Tab-separated table of C-alpha atoms in Angstrom:
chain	number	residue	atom	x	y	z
A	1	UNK	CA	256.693	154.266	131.899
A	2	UNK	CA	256.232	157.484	133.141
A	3	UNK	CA	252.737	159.059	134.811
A	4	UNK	CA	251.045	161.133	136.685
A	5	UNK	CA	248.140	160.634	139.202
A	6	UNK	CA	246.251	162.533	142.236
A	7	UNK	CA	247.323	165.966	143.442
A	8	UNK	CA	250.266	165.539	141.110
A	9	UNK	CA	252.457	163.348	141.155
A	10	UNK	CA	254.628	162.697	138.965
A	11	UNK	CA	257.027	159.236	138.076
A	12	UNK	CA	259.828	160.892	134.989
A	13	UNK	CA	261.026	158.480	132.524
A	14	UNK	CA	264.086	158.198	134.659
A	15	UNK	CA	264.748	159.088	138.208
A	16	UNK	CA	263.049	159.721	141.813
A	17	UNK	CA	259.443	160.719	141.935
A	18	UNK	CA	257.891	163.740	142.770
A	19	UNK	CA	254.993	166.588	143.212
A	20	UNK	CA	253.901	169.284	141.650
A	21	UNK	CA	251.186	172.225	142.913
A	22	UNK	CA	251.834	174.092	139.598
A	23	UNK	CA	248.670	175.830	138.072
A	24	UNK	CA	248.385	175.539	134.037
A	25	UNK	CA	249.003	173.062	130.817
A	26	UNK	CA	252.545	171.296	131.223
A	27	UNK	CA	254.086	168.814	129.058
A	28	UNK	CA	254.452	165.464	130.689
A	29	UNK	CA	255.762	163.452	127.977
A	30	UNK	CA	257.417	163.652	124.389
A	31	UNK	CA	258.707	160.610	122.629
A	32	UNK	CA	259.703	161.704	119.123
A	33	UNK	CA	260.341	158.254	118.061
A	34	UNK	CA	257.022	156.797	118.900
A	35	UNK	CA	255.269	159.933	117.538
A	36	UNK	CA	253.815	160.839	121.165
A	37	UNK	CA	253.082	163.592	122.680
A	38	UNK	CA	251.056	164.388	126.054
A	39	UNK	CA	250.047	167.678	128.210
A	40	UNK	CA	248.641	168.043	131.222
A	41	UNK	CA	246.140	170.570	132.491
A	42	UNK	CA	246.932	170.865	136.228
A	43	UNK	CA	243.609	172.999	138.165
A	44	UNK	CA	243.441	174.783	141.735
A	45	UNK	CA	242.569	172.756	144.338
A	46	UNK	CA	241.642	173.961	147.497
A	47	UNK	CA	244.314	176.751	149.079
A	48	UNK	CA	247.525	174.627	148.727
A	49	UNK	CA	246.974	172.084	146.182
A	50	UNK	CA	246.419	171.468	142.843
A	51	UNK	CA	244.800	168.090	140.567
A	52	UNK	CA	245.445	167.130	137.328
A	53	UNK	CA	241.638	168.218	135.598
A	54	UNK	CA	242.433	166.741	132.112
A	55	UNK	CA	245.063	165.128	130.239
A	56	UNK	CA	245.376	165.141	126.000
A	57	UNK	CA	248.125	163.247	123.806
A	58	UNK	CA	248.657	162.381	120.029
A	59	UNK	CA	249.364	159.435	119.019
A	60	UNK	CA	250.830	159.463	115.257
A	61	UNK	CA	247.494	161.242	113.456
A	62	UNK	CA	245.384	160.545	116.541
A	63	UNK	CA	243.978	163.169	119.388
A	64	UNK	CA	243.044	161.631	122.805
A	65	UNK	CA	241.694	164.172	125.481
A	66	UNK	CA	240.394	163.167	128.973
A	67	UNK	CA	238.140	165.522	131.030
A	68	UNK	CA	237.033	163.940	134.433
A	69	UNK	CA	235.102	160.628	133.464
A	70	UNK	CA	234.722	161.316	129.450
A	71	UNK	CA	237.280	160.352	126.753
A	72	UNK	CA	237.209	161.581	123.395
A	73	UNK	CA	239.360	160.512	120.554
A	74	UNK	CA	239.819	162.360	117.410
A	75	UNK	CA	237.098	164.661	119.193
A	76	UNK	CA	234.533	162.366	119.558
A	77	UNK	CA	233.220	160.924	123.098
A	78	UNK	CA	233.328	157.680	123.646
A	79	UNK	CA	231.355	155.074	125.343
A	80	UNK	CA	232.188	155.127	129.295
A	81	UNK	CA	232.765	151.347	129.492
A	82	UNK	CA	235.237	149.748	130.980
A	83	UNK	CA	237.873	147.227	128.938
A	84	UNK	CA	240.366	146.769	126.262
A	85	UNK	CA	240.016	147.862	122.500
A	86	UNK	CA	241.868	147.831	119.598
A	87	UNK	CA	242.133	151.019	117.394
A	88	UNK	CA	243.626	151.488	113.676
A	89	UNK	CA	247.530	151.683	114.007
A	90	UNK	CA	247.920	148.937	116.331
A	91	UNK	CA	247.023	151.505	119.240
A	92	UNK	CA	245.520	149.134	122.121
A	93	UNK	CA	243.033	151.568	125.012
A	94	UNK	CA	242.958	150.032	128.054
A	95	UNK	CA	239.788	151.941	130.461
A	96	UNK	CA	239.364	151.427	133.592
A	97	UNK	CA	236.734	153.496	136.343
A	98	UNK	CA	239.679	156.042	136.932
A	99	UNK	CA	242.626	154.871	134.684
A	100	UNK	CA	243.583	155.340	131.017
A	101	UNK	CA	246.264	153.201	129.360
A	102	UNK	CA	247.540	153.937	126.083
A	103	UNK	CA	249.829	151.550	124.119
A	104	UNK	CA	250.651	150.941	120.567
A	105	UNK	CA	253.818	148.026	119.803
A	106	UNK	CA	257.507	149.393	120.842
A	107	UNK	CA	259.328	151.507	120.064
């Protein structure tokens, strides 16, 4: 697993983690054999920090984008409720008040 939370920080797929206080959209994960993709759009914040202020991936034919509290797949929002659904694909969307978790089978 690999994320990326708060001011950034970042865990990599592999090694130690770290943080970031870049400014602009950054790729934070590709994995060409699970047809995934997923930028980052890292925001000022205050005089020495920056915040991750949105995230998007694809998943196979599907667009996920996450501003603040709202979630939109395939560009449309989606109810703010917490839980676990199933999409087409066998893509599972875990939501919790500040967490997104994305999954579909291995890979």
């Amino acid at each position: 697993m690999c994320s990326s939370f708060g001011d950034p920080h970042f865990t990599p797929w592999a090694g130690a983690s770290f943080s970031f206080q870049g400014v602009g959209l950054y790729e934070l994960a590709t994995v060409p054999e699970a047809d995934l993709r997923v930028e980052t759009l890292q925001c000022r914040f205050g005089q020495l920090a920056s915040s991750n202020a949105a995230v998007a991936f694809r998943l196979g034919d599907r667009v996920f984008e996450s501003y603040g509290n709202d979630l939109y797949i395939d560009g449309e929002l989606q109810s703010r409720a917490t839980g676990v659904a199933e999409l087409d694909g066998g893509v599972v969307l875990t939501r919790d008040f500040d967490r997104i978790d994305v999954s579909r089978g291995r890979v």
